[in-house]
Coordinates of C-alpha atoms in Angstrom, one line a residue:
Chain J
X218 CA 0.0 0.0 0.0
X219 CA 2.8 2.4 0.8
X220 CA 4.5 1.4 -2.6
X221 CA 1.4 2.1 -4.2
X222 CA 1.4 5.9 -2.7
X223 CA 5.0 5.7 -3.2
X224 CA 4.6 4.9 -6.7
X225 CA 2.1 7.2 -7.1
X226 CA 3.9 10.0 -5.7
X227 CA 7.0 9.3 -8.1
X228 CA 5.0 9.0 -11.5
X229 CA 3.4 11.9 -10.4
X230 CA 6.6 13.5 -10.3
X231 CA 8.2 12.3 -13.3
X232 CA 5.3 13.3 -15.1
X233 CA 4.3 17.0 -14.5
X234 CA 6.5 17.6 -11.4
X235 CA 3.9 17.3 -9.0
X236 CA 5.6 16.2 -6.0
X237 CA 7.2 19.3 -6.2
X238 CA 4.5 21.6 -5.9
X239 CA 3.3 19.2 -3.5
X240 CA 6.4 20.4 -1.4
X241 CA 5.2 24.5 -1.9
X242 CA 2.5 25.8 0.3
X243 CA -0.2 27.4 -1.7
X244 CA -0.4 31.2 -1.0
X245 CA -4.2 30.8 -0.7
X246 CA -3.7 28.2 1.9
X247 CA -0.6 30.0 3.6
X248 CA -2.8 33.4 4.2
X249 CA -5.6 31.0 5.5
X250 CA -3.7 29.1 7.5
X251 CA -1.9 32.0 9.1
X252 CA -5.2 33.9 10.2
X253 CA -6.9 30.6 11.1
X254 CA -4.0 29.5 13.4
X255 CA -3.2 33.5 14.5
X256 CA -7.4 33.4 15.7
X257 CA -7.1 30.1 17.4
X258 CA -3.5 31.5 18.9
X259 CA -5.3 34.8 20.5
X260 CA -8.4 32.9 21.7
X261 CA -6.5 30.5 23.3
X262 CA -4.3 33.0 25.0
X263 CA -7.1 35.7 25.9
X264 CA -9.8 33.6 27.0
X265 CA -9.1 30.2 27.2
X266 CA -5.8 29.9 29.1
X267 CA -7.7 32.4 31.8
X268 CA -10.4 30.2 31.8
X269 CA -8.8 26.9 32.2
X270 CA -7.1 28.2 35.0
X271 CA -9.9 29.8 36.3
X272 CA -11.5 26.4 36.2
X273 CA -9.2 24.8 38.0
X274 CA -8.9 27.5 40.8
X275 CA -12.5 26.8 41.5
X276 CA -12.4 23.1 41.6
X277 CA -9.2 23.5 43.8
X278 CA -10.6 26.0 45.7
X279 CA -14.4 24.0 46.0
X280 CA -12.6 21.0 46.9
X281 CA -10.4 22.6 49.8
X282 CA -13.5 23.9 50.6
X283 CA -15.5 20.6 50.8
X284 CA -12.7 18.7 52.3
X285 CA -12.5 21.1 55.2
X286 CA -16.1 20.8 55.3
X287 CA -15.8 17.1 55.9
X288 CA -12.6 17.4 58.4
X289 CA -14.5 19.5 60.5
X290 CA -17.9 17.3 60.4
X291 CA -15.7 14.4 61.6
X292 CA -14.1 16.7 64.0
X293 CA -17.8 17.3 65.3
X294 CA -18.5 13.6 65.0
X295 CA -15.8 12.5 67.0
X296 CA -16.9 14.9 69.9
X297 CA -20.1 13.5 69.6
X298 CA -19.5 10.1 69.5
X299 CA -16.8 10.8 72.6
X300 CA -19.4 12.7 74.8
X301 CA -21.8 10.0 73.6
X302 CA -19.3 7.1 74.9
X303 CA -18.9 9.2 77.8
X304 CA -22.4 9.1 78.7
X305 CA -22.3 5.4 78.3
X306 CA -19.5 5.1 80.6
X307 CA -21.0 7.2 83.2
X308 CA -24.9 5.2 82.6
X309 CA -23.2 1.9 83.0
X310 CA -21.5 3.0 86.5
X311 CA -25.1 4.4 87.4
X312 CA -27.1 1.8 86.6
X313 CA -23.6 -0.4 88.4
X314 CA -24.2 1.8 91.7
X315 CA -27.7 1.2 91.3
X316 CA -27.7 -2.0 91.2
X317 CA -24.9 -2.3 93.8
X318 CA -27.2 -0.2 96.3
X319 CA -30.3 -2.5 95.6
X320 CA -28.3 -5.4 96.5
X321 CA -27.1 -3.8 99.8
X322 CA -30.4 -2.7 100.5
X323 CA -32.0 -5.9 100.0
X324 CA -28.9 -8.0 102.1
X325 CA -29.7 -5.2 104.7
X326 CA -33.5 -6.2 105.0
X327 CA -32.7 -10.0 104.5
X328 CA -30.3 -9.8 107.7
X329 CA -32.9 -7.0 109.3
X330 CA -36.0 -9.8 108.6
X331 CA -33.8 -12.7 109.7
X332 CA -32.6 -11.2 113.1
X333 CA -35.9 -10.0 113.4
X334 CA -37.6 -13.5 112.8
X335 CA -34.7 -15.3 114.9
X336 CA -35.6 -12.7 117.9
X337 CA -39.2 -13.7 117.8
X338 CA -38.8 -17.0 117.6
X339 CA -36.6 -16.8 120.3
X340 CA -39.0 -14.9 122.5
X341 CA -41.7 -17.3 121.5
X342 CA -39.7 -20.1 122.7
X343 CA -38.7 -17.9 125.8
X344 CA -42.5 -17.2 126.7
X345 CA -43.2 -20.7 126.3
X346 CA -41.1 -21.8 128.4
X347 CA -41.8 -19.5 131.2
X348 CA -45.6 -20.4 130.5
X349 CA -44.5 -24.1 131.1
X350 CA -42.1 -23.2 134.1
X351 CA -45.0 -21.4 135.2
X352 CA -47.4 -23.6 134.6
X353 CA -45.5 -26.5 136.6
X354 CA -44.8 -24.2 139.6
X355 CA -48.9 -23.8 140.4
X356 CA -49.6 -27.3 139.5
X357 CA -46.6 -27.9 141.9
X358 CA -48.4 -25.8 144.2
X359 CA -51.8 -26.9 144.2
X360 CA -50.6 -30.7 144.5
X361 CA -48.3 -29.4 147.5
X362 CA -51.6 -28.0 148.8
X363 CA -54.0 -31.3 148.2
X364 CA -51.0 -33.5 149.8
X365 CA -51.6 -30.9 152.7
X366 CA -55.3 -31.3 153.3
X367 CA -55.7 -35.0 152.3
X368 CA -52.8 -35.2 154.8
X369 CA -55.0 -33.6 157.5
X370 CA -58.0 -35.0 156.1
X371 CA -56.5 -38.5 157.1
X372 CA -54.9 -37.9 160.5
X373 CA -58.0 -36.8 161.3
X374 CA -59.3 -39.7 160.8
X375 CA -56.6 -41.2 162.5
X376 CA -56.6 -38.7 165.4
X377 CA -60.2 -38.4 166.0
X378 CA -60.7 -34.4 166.5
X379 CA -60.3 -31.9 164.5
X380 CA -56.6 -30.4 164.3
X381 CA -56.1 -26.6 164.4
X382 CA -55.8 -26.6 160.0
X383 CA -53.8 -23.6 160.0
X384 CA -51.2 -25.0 161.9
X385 CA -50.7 -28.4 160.5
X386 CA -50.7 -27.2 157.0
X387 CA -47.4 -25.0 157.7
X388 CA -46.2 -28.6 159.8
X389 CA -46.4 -30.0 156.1
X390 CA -45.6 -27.3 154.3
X391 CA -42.1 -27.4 156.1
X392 CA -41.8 -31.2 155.8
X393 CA -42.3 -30.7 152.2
X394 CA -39.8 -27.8 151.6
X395 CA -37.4 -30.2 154.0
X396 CA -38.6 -32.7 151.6
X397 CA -37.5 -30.5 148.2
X398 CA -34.6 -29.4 149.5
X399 CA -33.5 -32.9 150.8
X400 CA -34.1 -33.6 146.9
Chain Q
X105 CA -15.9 10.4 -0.6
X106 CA -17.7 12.4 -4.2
X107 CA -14.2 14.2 -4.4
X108 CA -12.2 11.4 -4.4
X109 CA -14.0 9.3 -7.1
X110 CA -14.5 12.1 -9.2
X111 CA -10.4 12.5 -8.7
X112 CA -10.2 8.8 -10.2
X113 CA -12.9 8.9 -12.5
X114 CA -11.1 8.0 -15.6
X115 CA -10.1 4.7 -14.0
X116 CA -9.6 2.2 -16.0
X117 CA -11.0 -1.0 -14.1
X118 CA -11.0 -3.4 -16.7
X119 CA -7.1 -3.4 -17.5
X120 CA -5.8 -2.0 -13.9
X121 CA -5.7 -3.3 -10.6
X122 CA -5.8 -0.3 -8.8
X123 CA -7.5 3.0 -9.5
X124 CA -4.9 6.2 -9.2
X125 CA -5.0 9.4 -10.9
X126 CA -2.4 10.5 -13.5
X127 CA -1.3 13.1 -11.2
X128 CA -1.2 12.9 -7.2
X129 CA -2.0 16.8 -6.8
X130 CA -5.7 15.7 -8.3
X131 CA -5.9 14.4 -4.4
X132 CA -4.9 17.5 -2.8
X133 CA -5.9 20.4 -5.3
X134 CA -9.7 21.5 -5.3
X135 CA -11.0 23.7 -7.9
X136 CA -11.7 27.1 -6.4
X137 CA -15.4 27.5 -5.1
X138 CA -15.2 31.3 -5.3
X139 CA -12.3 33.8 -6.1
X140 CA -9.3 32.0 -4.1
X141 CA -11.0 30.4 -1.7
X142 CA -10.9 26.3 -2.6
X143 CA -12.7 23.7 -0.1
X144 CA -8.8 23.4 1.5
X145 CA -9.5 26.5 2.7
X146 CA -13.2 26.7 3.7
X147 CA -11.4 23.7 5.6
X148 CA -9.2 25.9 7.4
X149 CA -11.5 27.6 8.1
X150 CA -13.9 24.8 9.5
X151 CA -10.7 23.5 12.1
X152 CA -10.3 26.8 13.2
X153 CA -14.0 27.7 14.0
X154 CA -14.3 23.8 15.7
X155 CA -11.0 24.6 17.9
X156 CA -12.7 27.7 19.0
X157 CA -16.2 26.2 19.5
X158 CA -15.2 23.4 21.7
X159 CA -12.8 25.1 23.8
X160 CA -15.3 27.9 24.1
X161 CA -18.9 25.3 24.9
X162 CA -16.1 23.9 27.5
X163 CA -14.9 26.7 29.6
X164 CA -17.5 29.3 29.4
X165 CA -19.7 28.2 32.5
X166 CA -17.0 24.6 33.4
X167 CA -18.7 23.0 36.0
X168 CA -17.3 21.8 39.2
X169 CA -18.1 18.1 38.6
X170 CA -17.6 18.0 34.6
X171 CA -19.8 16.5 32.0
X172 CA -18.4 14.2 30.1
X173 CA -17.6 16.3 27.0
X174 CA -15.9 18.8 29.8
X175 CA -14.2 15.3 31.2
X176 CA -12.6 14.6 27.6
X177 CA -11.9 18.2 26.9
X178 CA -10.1 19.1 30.2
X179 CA -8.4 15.6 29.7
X180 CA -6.8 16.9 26.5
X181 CA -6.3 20.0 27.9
X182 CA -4.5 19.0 31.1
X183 CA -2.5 16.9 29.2
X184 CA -1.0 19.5 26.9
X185 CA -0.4 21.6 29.8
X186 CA 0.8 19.6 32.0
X187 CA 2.8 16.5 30.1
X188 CA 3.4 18.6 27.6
X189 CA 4.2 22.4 28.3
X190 CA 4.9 22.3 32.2
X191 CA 6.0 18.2 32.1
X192 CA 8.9 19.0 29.4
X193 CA 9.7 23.1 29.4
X194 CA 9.6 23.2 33.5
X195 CA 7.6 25.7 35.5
X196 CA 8.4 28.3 32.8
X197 CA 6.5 26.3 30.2
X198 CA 3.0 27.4 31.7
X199 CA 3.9 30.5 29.3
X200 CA 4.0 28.6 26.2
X201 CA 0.8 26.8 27.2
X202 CA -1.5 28.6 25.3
X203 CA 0.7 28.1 22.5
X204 CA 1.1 24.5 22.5
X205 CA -2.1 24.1 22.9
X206 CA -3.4 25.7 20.0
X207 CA -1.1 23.7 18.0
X208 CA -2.2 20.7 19.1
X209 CA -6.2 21.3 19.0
X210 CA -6.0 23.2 15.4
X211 CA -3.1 20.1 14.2
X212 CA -5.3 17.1 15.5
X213 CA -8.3 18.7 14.1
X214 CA -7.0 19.2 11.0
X215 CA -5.6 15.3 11.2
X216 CA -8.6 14.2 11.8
X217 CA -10.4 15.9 8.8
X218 CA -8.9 12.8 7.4
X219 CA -11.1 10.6 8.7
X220 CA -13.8 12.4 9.6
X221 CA -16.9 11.5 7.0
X222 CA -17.9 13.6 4.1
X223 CA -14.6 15.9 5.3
X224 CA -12.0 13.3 4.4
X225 CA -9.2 15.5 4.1
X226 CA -6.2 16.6 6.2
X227 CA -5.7 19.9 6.1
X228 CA -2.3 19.1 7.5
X229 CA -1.3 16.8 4.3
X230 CA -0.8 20.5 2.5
X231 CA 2.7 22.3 3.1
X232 CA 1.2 25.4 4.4
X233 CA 0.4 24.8 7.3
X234 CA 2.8 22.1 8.8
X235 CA 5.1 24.4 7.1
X236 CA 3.2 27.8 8.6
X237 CA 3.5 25.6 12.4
X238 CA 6.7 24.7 11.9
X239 CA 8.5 28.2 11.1
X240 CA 6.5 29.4 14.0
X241 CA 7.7 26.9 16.4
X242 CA 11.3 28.0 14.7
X243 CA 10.6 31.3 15.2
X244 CA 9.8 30.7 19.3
X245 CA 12.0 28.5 20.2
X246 CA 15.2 31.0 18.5
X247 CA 13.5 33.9 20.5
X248 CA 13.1 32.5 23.7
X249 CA 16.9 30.8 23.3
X250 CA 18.0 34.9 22.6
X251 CA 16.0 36.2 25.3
X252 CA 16.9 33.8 27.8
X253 CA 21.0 33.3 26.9
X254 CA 21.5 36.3 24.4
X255 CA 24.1 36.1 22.0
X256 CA 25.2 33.5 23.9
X257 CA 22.7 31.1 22.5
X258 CA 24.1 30.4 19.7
X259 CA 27.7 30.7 21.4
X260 CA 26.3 27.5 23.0
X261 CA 25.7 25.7 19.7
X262 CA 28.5 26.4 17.8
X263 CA 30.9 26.1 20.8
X264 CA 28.7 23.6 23.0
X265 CA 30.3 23.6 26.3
X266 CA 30.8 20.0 28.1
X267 CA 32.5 18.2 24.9
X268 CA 36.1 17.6 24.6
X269 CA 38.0 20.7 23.0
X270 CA 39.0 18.6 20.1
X271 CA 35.1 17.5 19.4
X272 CA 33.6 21.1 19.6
X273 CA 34.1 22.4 16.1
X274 CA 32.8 19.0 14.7
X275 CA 30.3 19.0 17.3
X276 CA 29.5 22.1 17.2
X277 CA 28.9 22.1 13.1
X278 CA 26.6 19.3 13.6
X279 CA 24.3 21.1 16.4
X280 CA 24.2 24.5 14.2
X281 CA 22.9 22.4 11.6
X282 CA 20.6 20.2 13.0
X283 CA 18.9 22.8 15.0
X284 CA 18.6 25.6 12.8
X285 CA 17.9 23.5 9.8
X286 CA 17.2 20.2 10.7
X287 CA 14.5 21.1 12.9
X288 CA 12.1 23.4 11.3
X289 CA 12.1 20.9 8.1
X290 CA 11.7 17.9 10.1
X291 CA 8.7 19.2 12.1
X292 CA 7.0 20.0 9.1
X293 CA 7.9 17.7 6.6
X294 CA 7.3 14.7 9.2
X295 CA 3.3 15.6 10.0
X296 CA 3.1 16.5 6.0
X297 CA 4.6 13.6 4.9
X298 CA 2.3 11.1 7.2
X299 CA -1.1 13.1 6.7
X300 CA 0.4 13.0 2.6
X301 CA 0.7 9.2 2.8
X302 CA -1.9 8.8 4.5
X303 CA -4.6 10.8 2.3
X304 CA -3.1 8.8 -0.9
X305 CA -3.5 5.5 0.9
X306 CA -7.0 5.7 2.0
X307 CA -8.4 8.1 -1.0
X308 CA -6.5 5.3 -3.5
X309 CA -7.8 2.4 -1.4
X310 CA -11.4 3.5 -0.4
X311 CA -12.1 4.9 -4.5
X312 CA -10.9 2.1 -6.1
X313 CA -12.4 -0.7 -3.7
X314 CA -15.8 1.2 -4.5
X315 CA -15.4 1.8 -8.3
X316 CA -14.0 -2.0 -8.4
X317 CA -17.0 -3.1 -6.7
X318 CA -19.4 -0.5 -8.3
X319 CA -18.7 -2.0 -11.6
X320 CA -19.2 -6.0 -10.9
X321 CA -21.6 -6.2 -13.6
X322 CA -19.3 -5.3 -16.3
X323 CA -16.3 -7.1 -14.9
X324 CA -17.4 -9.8 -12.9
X325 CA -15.3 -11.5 -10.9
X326 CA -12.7 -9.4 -11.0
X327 CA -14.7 -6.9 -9.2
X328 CA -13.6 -8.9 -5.9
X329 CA -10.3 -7.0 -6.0
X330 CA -12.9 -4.0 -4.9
X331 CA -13.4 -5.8 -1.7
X332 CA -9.4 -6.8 -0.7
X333 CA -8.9 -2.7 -1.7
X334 CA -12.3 -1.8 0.1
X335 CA -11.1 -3.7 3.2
X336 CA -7.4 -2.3 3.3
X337 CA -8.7 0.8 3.0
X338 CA -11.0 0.3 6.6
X339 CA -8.3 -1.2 7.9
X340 CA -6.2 1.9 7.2
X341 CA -8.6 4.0 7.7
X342 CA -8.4 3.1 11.8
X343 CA -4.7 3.3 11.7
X344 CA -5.0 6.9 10.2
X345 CA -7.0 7.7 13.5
X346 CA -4.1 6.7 15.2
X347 CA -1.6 8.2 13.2
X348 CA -4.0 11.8 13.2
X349 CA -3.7 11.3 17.0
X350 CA 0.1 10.8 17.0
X351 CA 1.4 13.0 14.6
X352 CA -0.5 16.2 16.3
X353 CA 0.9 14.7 19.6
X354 CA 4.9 14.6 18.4
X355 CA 4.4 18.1 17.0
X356 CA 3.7 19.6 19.8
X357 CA 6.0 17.6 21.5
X358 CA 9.0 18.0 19.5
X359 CA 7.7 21.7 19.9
X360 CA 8.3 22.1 23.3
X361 CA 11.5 20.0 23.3
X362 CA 12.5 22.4 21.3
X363 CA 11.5 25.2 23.4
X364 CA 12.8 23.7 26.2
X365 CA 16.4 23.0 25.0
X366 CA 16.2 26.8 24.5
X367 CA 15.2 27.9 28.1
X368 CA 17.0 25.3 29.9
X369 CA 20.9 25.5 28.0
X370 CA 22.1 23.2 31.0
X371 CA 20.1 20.1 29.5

């Protein structure tokens, strides 16, 4: 293909000397290209070249702007997010304390109801046993005073006559306290 | 795609295998619509006012977060700038920005007049203005070397300095020539001469692969030679994106090498 452009080219020359004028820029196209090329030059160099770097000033300076935008939002989110884990901490020790002070207050009234239970019991048993104590001592008693009058009730018999009651019955009574101390 | 078949209208399909016109300037020479203007220049024109329209639709209200058109455009754009004019010049090369930027737009639109439908001509693949470009990189690159080292510019060239004593004259010949001759030729001829190929490959490929084909009933078979020409000239026709691309790209970057080797003698 290139030989055929080549060859082209070269029979084109030998013929009417056409490469050559191929070589020579027209005048037609020279002027054109010269003011085509001399607008495009002053465009690009008035506006354009401003432009672009007007562009790029903008974005630079929009982006700066943004990414300070976002530093300081994190900056904000990480104070919120401490004073946030802050309040955590400082809810967790609450709710510790307040658990802590339930369970002391409810030990305090477990050991409050025991004692209070053990003391009652305890009294209970106490008065029982100073209703049985008590109990015994006048049943003690009133058999102390039947022995005493079926005691004088039969030496009576024995005897006859009637004794002076009063008198024997502290006799017995005596014998009997000789008797319980004997014991 | 008219223009080119009417260029290789004579063709004579029945003995040939390839369609070509008797002389190559038929590719690149329009008749003149009115007074001098031909469609090279309307074209001229055309690249100029497209430069101008998409720069302008992209910066005259940019938006923060860019559409896509902005995307691409600022792409190009930052490239150039940066890669380009800041990436090879240095800091001082923000100055030649606007300059190397307007080469590259106005030389990749005119590249791509090549392959762009109905268009299908580089306004590049004419002398004037790879040869227009290439004096004025010349011109900028010998002015900022003056203004930056004086007379001592070209002191440096013909007397380069870090080269054995005995080399320098030698040396020295060499640099004188290659950068005040060398350079301004090369730049041009090398984006002339691949837009130049390039038009004679596709408009000699695409024409005859349709006049081939076009004239199957009078030649029969051999109308399939149409379709190996028809399907070259596709393939080339993707490769001459590339090369469009390319070629505006080493311009402007032999541009500001050349620039830079000005304002930086130390390098």
């Amino acid at each position: 293909m290139l030989n055929a452009a080549l060859s082209v080219l070269l029979a084109a020359e030998e013929e009417e000397g056409g490469g050559i004028d191929l070589l020579l820029p027209a005048p037609a196209e020279l002027i054109a290209g010269i003011i085509a090329f001399a607008v495009v030059f002053f465009f690009m160099w008035k506006w354009a070249w401003p432009a672009i770097n007007r562009s790029l000033e903008n974005r630079q300076k929009a982006i700066s702007g943004q990414l300070g935008e976002a530093e300081a939002a994190k900056v904000e989110a990480q104070s919120l997010l401490d004073d946030y884990r802050s309040q955590m901490a400082d809810a967790k020790s609450e709710a510790n304390r307040i658990v802590e002070e339930a369970r002391a207050q409810a030990e305090t009234l477990r050991s409050d109801l025991v004692s209070r239970a053990e003391s009652e019991a305890d009294q209970i048993v106490a008065k029982a046993r100073e209703d049985a104590a008590n109990e015994k001592a006048r049943a003690l008693q009133e058999a102390r005073q039947e022995v005493a009058d079926l005691s004088i009730d039969l030496a009576e018999k024995v005897v006859g006559e009637n004794l002076d009651r009063e008198a024997q019955r502290g006799l017995i009574d005596r014998y009997l306290t000789d008797l319980e101390r004997m014991a | 795609m008219d223009e080119l078949i009417l260029a290789v209208e004579e063709c004579d399909y029945v003995n040939e295998v390839v369609c070509k016109p008797a002389n190559v300037l038929e590719l690149f020479e329009f008749p003149p619509l009115f007074d001098s203007i031909n469609r090279t220049v309307f074209l001229i024109g055309l690249a100029a006012i497209i430069v101008l329209a998409v720069v302008y639709v992209t910066y005259r209200k940019p938006r923060l977060v860019p559409t896509k058109f902005q995307a691409a455009v600022e792409a190009l754009v930052g490239f150039v700038k940066d890669e380009i004019a800041v990436g090879i010049i240095g800091p001082e090369g923000a100055r030649y920005a606007p300059y190397l930027l307007s080469l590259f737009l106005f030389i990749l639109v005119g590249n791509l007049f090549e392959v762009t439908p109905l268009i299908n001509f580089p306004i590049t693949s004419r002398m004037a203005i790879p040869g227009f470009l290439a004096f004025l990189t010349y011109v900028i690159f010998l002015v900022a070397g003056i203004r930056k080292q004086g007379f001592g510019y070209f002191k440096d060239i013909a007397w380069p300095p870090g080269v054995p004593v005995a080399m320098k004259p030698l040396v020295g010949i060499i640099e004188l020539f290659s950068i005040l001759f060398v350079r301004p030729f090369s730049l041009a001829v090398r984006l002339f001469a691949n837009m130049v190929a390039g038009h004679v490959m596709l408009s000699i490929l695409l024409a005859s692969g349709v006049i081939f084909i076009g004239a199957v009933g009078e030649i029969g078979l051999r109308s399939t030679i149409g379709v190996a020409w028809l399907g070259m000239g596709l393939l080339i026709y993707v490769f001459e994106i590339i090369v469009s691309v390319l070629q505006a790209y080493i311009f402007t970057l032999l541009s500001a090498v050349y620039i830079q080797t000005s304002v930086n003698p130390e390098h």
